Amino acid sequence: MTPVSTAESRRPAGKDYGYCNARVRGMKSRLFDAAYLERLMGAADLSGVIHELVQTEYNPDLEQTLIHGRTAAQVDEALKLNLVRTYRKVLRLLNEDAFFLVTTLLGRWDLFNLKSIVRGKHVHLTVGEIHDGLLPVGALNAVELDALAAVEDIRAVADTAATWGLEYAPALRAGYIAFARSGDLPELELELDGHYARWASERLRKRGENAALARRILGMQVDTVNLITVLRLVKADLEGVDPMTFFLEGGWSIHRDLFEQLAKTSDVDELLDRVKGTPYGKTLEDSAIAYLEENSLAVFERSLETLLTRRAVASGIGDPLGVGVVVSYLWAKLNEVTNLRIVVKGKAIGMPESRMRKELILV
Amino acid sequence: MAIAEEAAAEGAAAGGDVAWQATVGKALAAGLAMGLSAIGAGYAQAKIGSAGAGTLAERPEVSIWIITLQALPEVIVLLGFVSAIMISG
């Protein structure tokens, strides 16, 4: 039913990482370096950026979308197509062991897409608008996601997922019941988040270095969600809410006790003080000034995501015949596409180069 | 006199046994040297071949390097062959 199952039937057997890692390293060698991004930012306008990009491996995707107009939206769509195509290609190359670990980590994109659809349905967006926000690189492909986005309402999304026998169907159903009772969409999203964290943790309970690496990446993802949640709770200073209902199991260093302690802090400053001993302490501390300037938790969210990307990309440095090479490439590719989207949008609205440089994630 | 002749005959028989055992031992050792080095080279070439095929699929411009790397384990077989010659010679 899904492209993942198609890929599963073609992928190389066993634990031989030689072939897939060599291919992935070859693909990684074609990622853009900082100098190339500088050149793109130095282009006179959007046409200049397009002119540069058509000479790269983004060409087939640009040709496909630019026939509808040479706009930033079409370039954005091409970048998205390229990312999806690249992820699918990598999944086809992987051996059984790597495929199992990587698809578990990529489950975060199914979660992201389902949440986008549910949010879109909640605020009555059109199918096209919901489609623009999706990134079909998980187990659910574009056709399936579009079909889910086209149903009438959130209840129909849950029903369709149950009919298809999707992994997230029970969580969607339970979340929908909670949402229907309270009218709060975050309750549904929390159910989905919790389901993914439990499902992925269970799958990664394997022995070996590769599973340990995947567990670490998943743990950091869960920690990021928990930290953002607790920052929001502390900032909102809600009365009569049990913070532990928002806690996700399966984190790497933000465990239940620490989460409870953090939730009891009086303000963001005190919370930052408490997390100093964790791997996230320095990152959050470095973002504190930007937070004071902008008074937005998005600053912390972004810095934590950057830290996750940095760690995931660095995971390729270790074992050359391990899953780290693949994980590293997938995150690096996502980072490249995100940076290109920033440059394209920046050029389209006439953003100064210095501002664009500041907005880039990891160069 | 008869006792001395008997002892000499026994010695000659024992010497023949030793020579036969040495020949078989040498042949076995030479075979092992050649065979194990060939198996080692084959294993190395299989690994290099699979990674090389992956590299060539993405970066055909490095084909010379891949062919060179693919040929390197042949040295192991050559060393095994030379060892085998020296043992049996």
Tab-separated table of C-alpha atoms in Angstrom:
chain	number	residue	atom	x	y	z
A	1	MET	CA	0.000	0.000	0.000
A	2	THR	CA	2.750	2.441	0.863
A	3	PRO	CA	5.935	3.127	-1.101
A	4	VAL	CA	7.853	1.905	1.909
A	5	SER	CA	6.441	-1.567	1.423
A	6	THR	CA	7.386	-1.368	-2.275
A	7	ALA	CA	10.892	-0.299	-1.339
A	8	GLU	CA	11.026	-3.113	1.203
A	9	SER	CA	10.644	-5.746	-1.496
A	10	ARG	CA	13.558	-4.355	-3.549
A	11	ARG	CA	16.060	-3.428	-0.872
A	12	PRO	CA	19.324	-5.342	-0.432
A	13	ALA	CA	19.192	-8.062	2.210
A	14	GLY	CA	21.343	-8.488	5.279
A	15	LYS	CA	23.581	-6.041	7.087
A	16	ASP	CA	26.003	-5.159	4.299
A	17	TYR	CA	26.435	-1.418	4.586
A	18	GLY	CA	29.217	-1.268	1.968
A	19	TYR	CA	27.045	-0.651	-1.076
A	20	CYS	CA	24.388	1.640	0.423
A	21	ASN	CA	26.852	3.709	2.441
A	22	ALA	CA	29.110	4.173	-0.596
A	23	ARG	CA	26.146	5.438	-2.615
A	24	VAL	CA	24.968	7.685	0.188
A	25	ARG	CA	28.468	9.105	0.622
A	26	GLY	CA	28.563	9.767	-3.111
A	27	MET	CA	25.262	11.626	-2.817
A	28	LYS	CA	26.543	13.515	0.207
A	29	SER	CA	29.566	14.706	-1.755
A	30	ARG	CA	27.148	16.597	-4.037
A	31	LEU	CA	25.572	18.635	-1.241
A	32	PHE	CA	26.193	22.363	-1.543
A	33	ASP	CA	28.953	23.955	0.468
A	34	ALA	CA	28.942	27.354	2.163
A	35	ALA	CA	30.580	29.029	-0.847
A	36	TYR	CA	27.764	27.911	-3.128
A	37	LEU	CA	25.114	29.232	-0.750
A	38	GLU	CA	26.999	32.538	-0.661
A	39	ARG	CA	26.874	32.628	-4.456
A	40	LEU	CA	23.137	32.001	-4.414
A	41	MET	CA	22.622	34.760	-1.864
A	42	GLY	CA	24.725	37.044	-4.016
A	43	ALA	CA	22.462	36.518	-7.053
A	44	ALA	CA	20.735	39.664	-8.256
A	45	ASP	CA	17.210	38.293	-7.958
A	46	LEU	CA	15.116	35.115	-7.964
A	47	SER	CA	15.878	34.508	-11.661
A	48	GLY	CA	19.569	34.489	-10.808
A	49	VAL	CA	18.974	31.859	-8.120
A	50	ILE	CA	16.914	29.748	-10.548
A	51	HIS	CA	19.670	30.076	-13.167
A	52	GLU	CA	22.191	28.685	-10.684
A	53	LEU	CA	19.922	25.886	-9.438
A	54	VAL	CA	19.011	24.533	-12.883
A	55	GLN	CA	22.681	23.631	-13.326
A	56	THR	CA	22.553	21.324	-10.325
A	57	GLU	CA	20.797	18.052	-9.487
A	58	TYR	CA	17.643	20.083	-8.740
A	59	ASN	CA	17.221	20.538	-12.492
A	60	PRO	CA	14.649	17.746	-13.185
A	61	ASP	CA	12.422	18.944	-10.338
A	62	LEU	CA	12.707	22.584	-11.414
A	63	GLU	CA	11.829	21.651	-15.003
A	64	GLN	CA	8.733	19.931	-13.687
A	65	THR	CA	7.474	22.899	-11.680
A	66	LEU	CA	8.777	25.971	-13.519
A	67	ILE	CA	6.425	25.326	-16.463
A	68	HIS	CA	3.735	26.689	-14.139
A	69	GLY	CA	5.676	29.944	-13.694
A	70	ARG	CA	9.071	31.140	-12.470
A	71	THR	CA	7.854	32.040	-9.007
A	72	ALA	CA	9.258	31.382	-5.532
A	73	ALA	CA	6.330	29.031	-4.842
A	74	GLN	CA	7.242	26.858	-7.847
A	75	VAL	CA	10.920	26.738	-6.850
A	76	ASP	CA	9.800	25.832	-3.344
A	77	GLU	CA	7.690	23.009	-4.747
A	78	ALA	CA	10.678	21.794	-6.801
A	79	LEU	CA	12.887	21.732	-3.712
A	80	LYS	CA	10.242	19.725	-1.883
A	81	LEU	CA	9.936	17.282	-4.806
A	82	ASN	CA	13.695	16.842	-4.844
A	83	LEU	CA	13.803	16.155	-1.118
A	84	VAL	CA	11.032	13.559	-1.350
A	85	ARG	CA	12.656	11.913	-4.397
A	86	THR	CA	16.030	11.795	-2.648
A	87	TYR	CA	14.626	10.290	0.562
A	88	ARG	CA	12.744	7.634	-1.436
A	89	LYS	CA	15.913	6.809	-3.374
A	90	VAL	CA	17.916	6.389	-0.161
A	91	LEU	CA	15.218	4.126	1.300
A	92	ARG	CA	15.414	1.876	-1.771
A	93	LEU	CA	19.185	1.489	-1.334
A	94	LEU	CA	19.164	0.507	2.322
A	95	ASN	CA	19.730	-2.988	3.640
A	96	GLU	CA	17.199	-4.581	6.016
A	97	ASP	CA	18.835	-3.357	9.209
A	98	ALA	CA	19.265	0.245	8.050
A	99	PHE	CA	15.794	0.332	6.485
A	100	PHE	CA	14.181	-0.686	9.774
A	101	LEU	CA	16.086	1.947	11.774
A	102	VAL	CA	15.742	4.779	9.262
A	103	THR	CA	12.007	4.286	8.634
A	104	THR	CA	11.488	4.387	12.399
A	105	LEU	CA	13.268	7.738	12.589
A	106	LEU	CA	11.428	9.021	9.510
A	107	GLY	CA	8.158	8.211	11.273
A	108	ARG	CA	8.445	11.735	12.671
A	109	TRP	CA	7.421	12.982	9.216
A	110	ASP	CA	4.252	10.871	9.239
A	111	LEU	CA	3.508	12.452	12.574
A	112	PHE	CA	4.252	15.917	11.165
A	113	ASN	CA	2.052	15.303	8.106
A	114	LEU	CA	-0.877	13.917	10.092
A	115	LYS	CA	-0.700	16.873	12.476
A	116	SER	CA	-0.609	19.259	9.498
A	117	ILE	CA	-3.705	17.603	7.998
A	118	VAL	CA	-5.577	17.684	11.301
A	119	ARG	CA	-4.654	21.339	11.861
A	120	GLY	CA	-5.646	22.166	8.287
A	121	LYS	CA	-9.017	20.467	8.741
A	122	HIS	CA	-9.524	22.276	12.042
A	123	VAL	CA	-9.115	25.721	10.457
A	124	HIS	CA	-10.875	24.675	7.206
A	125	LEU	CA	-7.933	25.003	4.822
A	126	THR	CA	-8.354	23.769	1.245
A	127	VAL	CA	-6.728	20.514	0.103
A	128	GLY	CA	-4.199	22.541	-1.897
A	129	GLU	CA	-3.229	24.623	1.115
A	130	ILE	CA	-2.816	21.532	3.273
A	131	HIS	CA	-0.827	19.839	0.481
A	132	ASP	CA	1.657	22.742	0.421
A	133	GLY	CA	2.535	22.119	4.054
A	134	LEU	CA	3.123	18.375	3.718
A	135	LEU	CA	6.425	16.570	3.297
A	136	PRO	CA	5.757	12.961	2.275
A	137	VAL	CA	9.060	11.345	3.270
A	138	GLY	CA	7.683	8.907	5.840
A	139	ALA	CA	5.654	5.732	5.359
A	140	LEU	CA	2.687	7.661	3.929
A	141	ASN	CA	3.176	8.829	0.341
A	142	ALA	CA	1.857	12.006	-1.312
A	143	VAL	CA	-1.210	10.297	-2.791
A	144	GLU	CA	-2.264	8.844	0.548
A	145	LEU	CA	-1.680	12.130	2.350
A	146	ASP	CA	-3.665	14.050	-0.282
A	147	ALA	CA	-6.488	11.544	0.068
A	148	LEU	CA	-6.472	12.056	3.834
A	149	ALA	CA	-6.388	15.837	3.361
A	150	ALA	CA	-9.376	15.638	1.007
A	151	VAL	CA	-11.790	14.052	3.509
A	152	GLU	CA	-14.478	16.128	5.164
A	153	ASP	CA	-13.253	16.721	8.710
A	154	ILE	CA	-10.996	15.454	11.499
A	155	ARG	CA	-13.364	12.619	12.336
A	156	ALA	CA	-13.235	11.465	8.710
A	157	VAL	CA	-9.409	11.584	8.856
A	158	ALA	CA	-9.486	9.262	11.895
A	159	ASP	CA	-12.038	6.968	10.224
A	160	THR	CA	-10.050	6.783	6.969
A	161	ALA	CA	-6.847	6.012	8.881
A	162	ALA	CA	-8.668	3.195	10.699
A	163	THR	CA	-10.054	1.837	7.401
A	164	TRP	CA	-6.550	1.808	5.902
A	165	GLY	CA	-5.171	0.169	9.046
A	166	LEU	CA	-2.557	2.896	9.563
A	167	GLU	CA	-0.162	2.701	12.497
A	168	TYR	CA	-1.538	5.982	13.849
A	169	ALA	CA	-5.222	5.032	13.579
A	170	PRO	CA	-5.743	4.118	17.279
A	171	ALA	CA	-3.999	7.342	18.382
A	172	LEU	CA	-6.085	9.395	15.940
A	173	ARG	CA	-9.275	7.798	17.232
A	174	ALA	CA	-8.368	8.312	20.899
A	175	GLY	CA	-7.192	11.851	20.147
A	176	TYR	CA	-10.368	12.657	18.271
A	177	ILE	CA	-12.503	11.511	21.217
A	178	ALA	CA	-10.512	13.804	23.549
A	179	PHE	CA	-10.730	16.648	21.027
A	180	ALA	CA	-14.486	16.208	20.550
A	181	ARG	CA	-14.937	16.356	24.334
A	182	SER	CA	-12.791	19.422	25.031
A	183	GLY	CA	-12.513	21.169	21.665
A	184	ASP	CA	-8.744	21.462	22.218
A	185	LEU	CA	-6.723	20.327	19.205
A	186	PRO	CA	-3.480	19.995	21.244
A	187	GLU	CA	-5.090	17.033	23.037
A	188	LEU	CA	-5.284	15.178	19.726
A	189	GLU	CA	-1.737	16.209	18.805
A	190	LEU	CA	-0.465	15.075	22.200
A	191	GLU	CA	-2.015	11.665	21.614
A	192	LEU	CA	-0.210	11.424	18.255
A	193	ASP	CA	3.103	12.587	19.760
A	194	GLY	CA	2.821	10.051	22.570
A	195	HIS	CA	1.990	7.269	20.144
A	196	TYR	CA	5.017	8.000	17.943
A	197	ALA	CA	7.392	8.202	20.927
A	198	ARG	CA	6.144	4.843	22.275
A	199	TRP	CA	6.066	3.128	18.872
A	200	ALA	CA	9.543	4.280	17.860
A	201	SER	CA	11.108	3.532	21.278
A	202	GLU	CA	9.687	0.028	21.142
A	203	ARG	CA	11.057	-0.581	17.630
A	204	LEU	CA	14.517	0.696	18.512
A	205	ARG	CA	14.884	-1.597	21.532
A	206	LYS	CA	17.449	-3.636	19.607
A	207	ARG	CA	21.036	-4.489	20.403
A	208	GLY	CA	24.011	-3.072	18.579
A	209	GLU	CA	25.727	0.191	17.772
A	210	ASN	CA	23.373	1.133	14.938
A	211	ALA	CA	20.238	0.782	17.081
A	212	ALA	CA	21.954	2.762	19.863
A	213	LEU	CA	22.675	5.591	17.423
A	214	ALA	CA	19.070	5.629	16.201
A	215	ARG	CA	17.849	5.575	19.842
A	216	ARG	CA	20.028	8.603	20.610
A	217	ILE	CA	18.590	10.562	17.673
A	218	LEU	CA	15.024	9.595	18.616
A	219	GLY	CA	15.752	10.489	22.251
A	220	MET	CA	16.930	13.948	21.188
A	221	GLN	CA	13.759	14.429	19.121
A	222	VAL	CA	11.621	13.511	22.132
A	223	ASP	CA	13.719	15.726	24.425
A	224	THR	CA	13.225	18.649	22.032
A	225	VAL	CA	9.442	18.219	22.150
A	226	ASN	CA	9.487	17.870	25.957
A	227	LEU	CA	11.661	20.960	26.413
A	228	ILE	CA	9.473	23.082	24.142
A	229	THR	CA	6.365	21.814	25.962
A	230	VAL	CA	7.761	22.637	29.396
A	231	LEU	CA	8.961	26.070	28.200
A	232	ARG	CA	5.437	26.783	26.936
A	233	LEU	CA	3.885	25.567	30.182
A	234	VAL	CA	6.186	27.722	32.311
A	235	LYS	CA	5.689	30.787	30.120
A	236	ALA	CA	1.899	30.379	30.039
A	237	ASP	CA	1.857	29.840	33.842
A	238	LEU	CA	-1.327	27.762	33.669
A	239	GLU	CA	-3.238	27.018	36.860
A	240	GLY	CA	-4.745	23.612	37.594
A	241	VAL	CA	-3.010	21.798	34.746
A	242	ASP	CA	-1.031	18.630	35.452
A	243	PRO	CA	2.190	19.124	33.455
A	244	MET	CA	2.944	15.407	33.498
A	245	THR	CA	0.052	14.739	31.113
A	246	PHE	CA	2.201	16.472	28.461
A	247	PHE	CA	5.351	14.452	29.128
A	248	LEU	CA	6.554	12.095	26.392
A	249	GLU	CA	8.439	8.937	27.353
A	250	GLY	CA	11.536	7.850	25.466
A	251	GLY	CA	13.718	10.939	25.860
A	252	TRP	CA	17.502	10.825	25.956
A	253	SER	CA	18.284	13.092	28.916
A	254	ILE	CA	15.024	14.833	29.872
A	255	HIS	CA	13.502	12.148	32.062
A	256	ARG	CA	10.225	12.199	33.989
A	257	ASP	CA	11.737	13.587	37.240
A	258	LEU	CA	13.621	16.369	35.500
A	259	PHE	CA	10.553	17.294	33.447
A	260	GLU	CA	8.511	17.535	36.658
A	261	GLN	CA	11.182	19.742	38.262
A	262	LEU	CA	11.359	21.973	35.180
A	263	ALA	CA	7.577	22.332	35.088
A	264	LYS	CA	7.645	23.565	38.692
A	265	THR	CA	10.050	26.438	37.958
A	266	SER	CA	8.617	29.928	38.305
A	267	ASP	CA	9.880	31.418	35.032
A	268	VAL	CA	11.932	30.755	31.903
A	269	ASP	CA	15.136	32.100	33.523
A	270	GLU	CA	14.923	29.592	36.359
A	271	LEU	CA	14.145	26.809	33.894
A	272	LEU	CA	17.237	27.668	31.849
A	273	ASP	CA	19.235	27.519	35.055
A	274	ARG	CA	17.931	24.015	35.810
A	275	VAL	CA	18.761	22.581	32.375
A	276	LYS	CA	22.377	23.766	32.546
A	277	GLY	CA	23.621	20.272	33.423
A	278	THR	CA	21.943	18.651	30.414
A	279	PRO	CA	23.273	18.451	26.819
A	280	TYR	CA	20.793	21.221	25.934
A	281	GLY	CA	21.940	23.697	28.594
A	282	LYS	CA	24.469	25.600	26.505
A	283	THR	CA	22.237	25.766	23.423
A	284	LEU	CA	19.316	27.191	25.387
A	285	GLU	CA	21.577	29.578	27.276
A	286	ASP	CA	23.042	30.887	24.016
A	287	SER	CA	19.518	31.602	22.742
A	288	ALA	CA	18.431	33.401	25.912
A	289	ILE	CA	19.393	36.867	24.650
A	290	ALA	CA	17.566	36.362	21.364
A	291	TYR	CA	14.553	35.180	23.391
A	292	LEU	CA	14.618	38.351	25.500
A	293	GLU	CA	14.789	40.470	22.335
A	294	GLU	CA	11.986	38.685	20.491
A	295	ASN	CA	9.989	37.382	23.475
A	296	SER	CA	9.166	34.271	21.450
A	297	LEU	CA	9.757	30.624	22.362
A	298	ALA	CA	10.294	29.951	18.654
A	299	VAL	CA	13.902	31.050	19.279
A	300	PHE	CA	14.463	28.082	21.603
A	301	GLU	CA	12.568	25.754	19.285
A	302	ARG	CA	14.821	26.697	16.425
A	303	SER	CA	18.048	26.412	18.378
A	304	LEU	CA	17.046	22.955	19.656
A	305	GLU	CA	16.191	21.826	16.123
A	306	THR	CA	19.572	23.144	14.959
A	307	LEU	CA	21.296	21.199	17.724
A	308	LEU	CA	19.435	18.032	16.686
A	309	THR	CA	20.466	18.579	13.056
A	310	ARG	CA	24.064	19.189	14.109
A	311	ARG	CA	24.164	15.967	16.154
A	312	ALA	CA	22.442	13.935	13.429
A	313	VAL	CA	24.841	15.223	10.753
A	314	ALA	CA	27.807	14.483	13.050
A	315	SER	CA	26.629	10.872	13.486
A	316	GLY	CA	28.149	10.075	10.079
A	317	ILE	CA	31.667	10.688	11.394
A	318	GLY	CA	31.873	7.422	13.382
A	319	ASP	CA	31.508	3.983	11.822
A	320	PRO	CA	31.866	4.169	7.999
A	321	LEU	CA	29.915	0.905	7.757
A	322	GLY	CA	27.080	1.909	10.082
A	323	VAL	CA	23.677	3.544	9.811
A	324	GLY	CA	25.149	6.874	10.948
A	325	VAL	CA	26.263	7.646	7.388
A	326	VAL	CA	22.654	7.419	6.148
A	327	VAL	CA	21.192	9.348	9.107
A	328	SER	CA	23.801	12.039	8.620
A	329	TYR	CA	23.000	12.413	4.915
A	330	LEU	CA	19.215	12.534	5.401
A	331	TRP	CA	19.515	15.340	7.957
A	332	ALA	CA	22.144	17.181	5.916
A	333	LYS	CA	19.914	17.017	2.824
A	334	LEU	CA	16.941	18.344	4.780
A	335	ASN	CA	19.150	21.124	6.098
A	336	GLU	CA	20.275	21.994	2.563
A	337	VAL	CA	16.703	22.158	1.276
A	338	THR	CA	15.647	24.282	4.263
A	339	ASN	CA	18.522	26.679	3.584
A	340	LEU	CA	17.649	26.849	-0.122
A	341	ARG	CA	14.017	27.605	0.736
A	342	ILE	CA	15.208	30.451	2.974
A	343	VAL	CA	17.376	31.864	0.167
A	344	VAL	CA	14.594	31.523	-2.439
A	345	LYS	CA	11.981	33.161	-0.213
A	346	GLY	CA	14.491	35.801	0.844
A	347	LYS	CA	15.289	36.668	-2.761
A	348	ALA	CA	11.594	36.733	-3.662
A	349	ILE	CA	10.803	39.330	-0.990
A	350	GLY	CA	14.060	41.269	-1.374
A	351	MET	CA	15.539	40.286	1.997
A	352	PRO	CA	19.053	41.679	2.594
A	353	GLU	CA	21.912	39.182	2.348
A	354	SER	CA	22.955	39.720	5.967
A	355	ARG	CA	19.467	38.806	7.188
A	356	MET	CA	19.383	35.715	4.964
A	357	ARG	CA	22.765	34.637	6.306
A	358	LYS	CA	21.379	34.949	9.841
A	359	GLU	CA	18.329	32.866	8.963
A	360	LEU	CA	20.282	29.935	7.483
A	361	ILE	CA	20.205	26.862	9.707
A	362	LEU	CA	23.529	25.026	9.472
A	363	VAL	CA	26.083	26.018	6.865
B	1	MET	CA	77.280	-58.306	12.221
B	2	ALA	CA	73.739	-59.451	11.562
B	3	ILE	CA	72.482	-57.133	14.285
B	4	ALA	CA	74.223	-54.125	12.651
B	5	GLU	CA	72.696	-54.921	9.262
B	6	GLU	CA	69.235	-55.204	10.839
B	7	ALA	CA	69.651	-51.804	12.545
B	8	ALA	CA	70.756	-50.154	9.278
B	9	ALA	CA	67.731	-51.577	7.437
B	10	GLU	CA	65.387	-50.266	10.164
B	11	GLY	CA	67.054	-46.828	9.953
B	12	ALA	CA	66.594	-46.687	6.213
B	13	ALA	CA	62.885	-47.576	6.582
B	14	ALA	CA	62.383	-44.856	9.238
B	15	GLY	CA	64.159	-42.301	6.967
B	16	GLY	CA	61.760	-43.152	4.152
B	17	ASP	CA	58.776	-42.562	6.461
B	18	VAL	CA	60.124	-39.136	7.491
B	19	ALA	CA	60.682	-38.116	3.855
B	20	TRP	CA	57.136	-39.137	2.941
B	21	GLN	CA	55.655	-37.190	5.882
B	22	ALA	CA	57.730	-34.108	5.008
B	23	THR	CA	56.510	-34.164	1.406
B	24	VAL	CA	52.855	-34.414	2.455
B	25	GLY	CA	53.337	-31.687	5.125
B	26	LYS	CA	54.939	-29.333	2.617
B	27	ALA	CA	52.172	-29.930	0.098
B	28	LEU	CA	49.518	-29.268	2.732
B	29	ALA	CA	51.236	-26.100	3.958
B	30	ALA	CA	51.663	-24.790	0.405
B	31	GLY	CA	48.006	-25.551	-0.332
B	32	LEU	CA	46.902	-23.748	2.816
B	33	ALA	CA	49.098	-20.731	2.065
B	34	MET	CA	47.675	-20.443	-1.437
B	35	GLY	CA	44.066	-21.312	-0.540
B	36	LEU	CA	43.697	-19.122	2.550
B	37	SER	CA	45.294	-16.124	0.857
B	38	ALA	CA	42.940	-16.599	-2.097
B	39	ILE	CA	39.919	-16.768	0.238
B	40	GLY	CA	41.127	-13.616	2.058
B	41	ALA	CA	41.604	-11.769	-1.209
B	42	GLY	CA	38.185	-12.911	-2.420
B	43	TYR	CA	36.522	-11.624	0.756
B	44	ALA	CA	38.332	-8.291	0.484
B	45	GLN	CA	37.429	-7.958	-3.194
B	46	ALA	CA	33.776	-8.751	-2.463
B	47	LYS	CA	33.630	-5.946	0.116
B	48	ILE	CA	35.531	-3.494	-2.078
B	49	GLY	CA	33.441	-4.512	-5.077
B	50	SER	CA	30.123	-3.830	-3.351
B	51	ALA	CA	31.261	-0.454	-2.000
B	52	GLY	CA	32.958	0.321	-5.337
B	53	ALA	CA	29.773	-0.419	-7.271
B	54	GLY	CA	27.917	1.970	-4.962
B	55	THR	CA	30.518	4.679	-5.456
B	56	LEU	CA	30.582	4.240	-9.245
B	57	ALA	CA	26.782	4.532	-9.418
B	58	GLU	CA	26.979	7.994	-7.857
B	59	ARG	CA	30.425	9.192	-8.957
B	60	PRO	CA	31.556	7.545	-12.222
B	61	GLU	CA	34.499	9.966	-12.410
B	62	VAL	CA	36.376	7.994	-9.721
B	63	SER	CA	36.357	4.716	-11.689
B	64	ILE	CA	40.187	4.561	-11.930
B	65	TRP	CA	40.468	4.683	-8.153
B	66	ILE	CA	37.871	1.966	-7.737
B	67	ILE	CA	39.616	-0.352	-10.246
B	68	THR	CA	42.930	0.233	-8.432
B	69	LEU	CA	41.369	-0.518	-5.064
B	70	GLN	CA	39.628	-3.577	-6.485
B	71	ALA	CA	42.989	-4.926	-7.723
B	72	LEU	CA	44.914	-4.306	-4.487
B	73	PRO	CA	43.877	-7.538	-2.677
B	74	GLU	CA	45.457	-9.504	-5.549
B	75	VAL	CA	48.763	-8.763	-3.790
B	76	ILE	CA	47.606	-11.051	-0.967
B	77	VAL	CA	47.194	-13.926	-3.447
B	78	LEU	CA	50.596	-13.215	-4.969
B	79	LEU	CA	52.194	-13.325	-1.522
B	80	GLY	CA	50.377	-16.597	-0.826
B	81	PHE	CA	51.597	-18.002	-4.157
B	82	VAL	CA	55.209	-17.016	-3.448
B	83	SER	CA	54.952	-18.523	0.046
B	84	ALA	CA	53.550	-21.724	-1.426
B	85	ILE	CA	56.442	-21.943	-3.951
B	86	MET	CA	58.998	-21.351	-1.183
B	87	ILE	CA	57.422	-24.005	1.050
B	88	SER	CA	57.177	-26.650	-1.634
B	89	GLY	CA	60.584	-25.799	-3.181
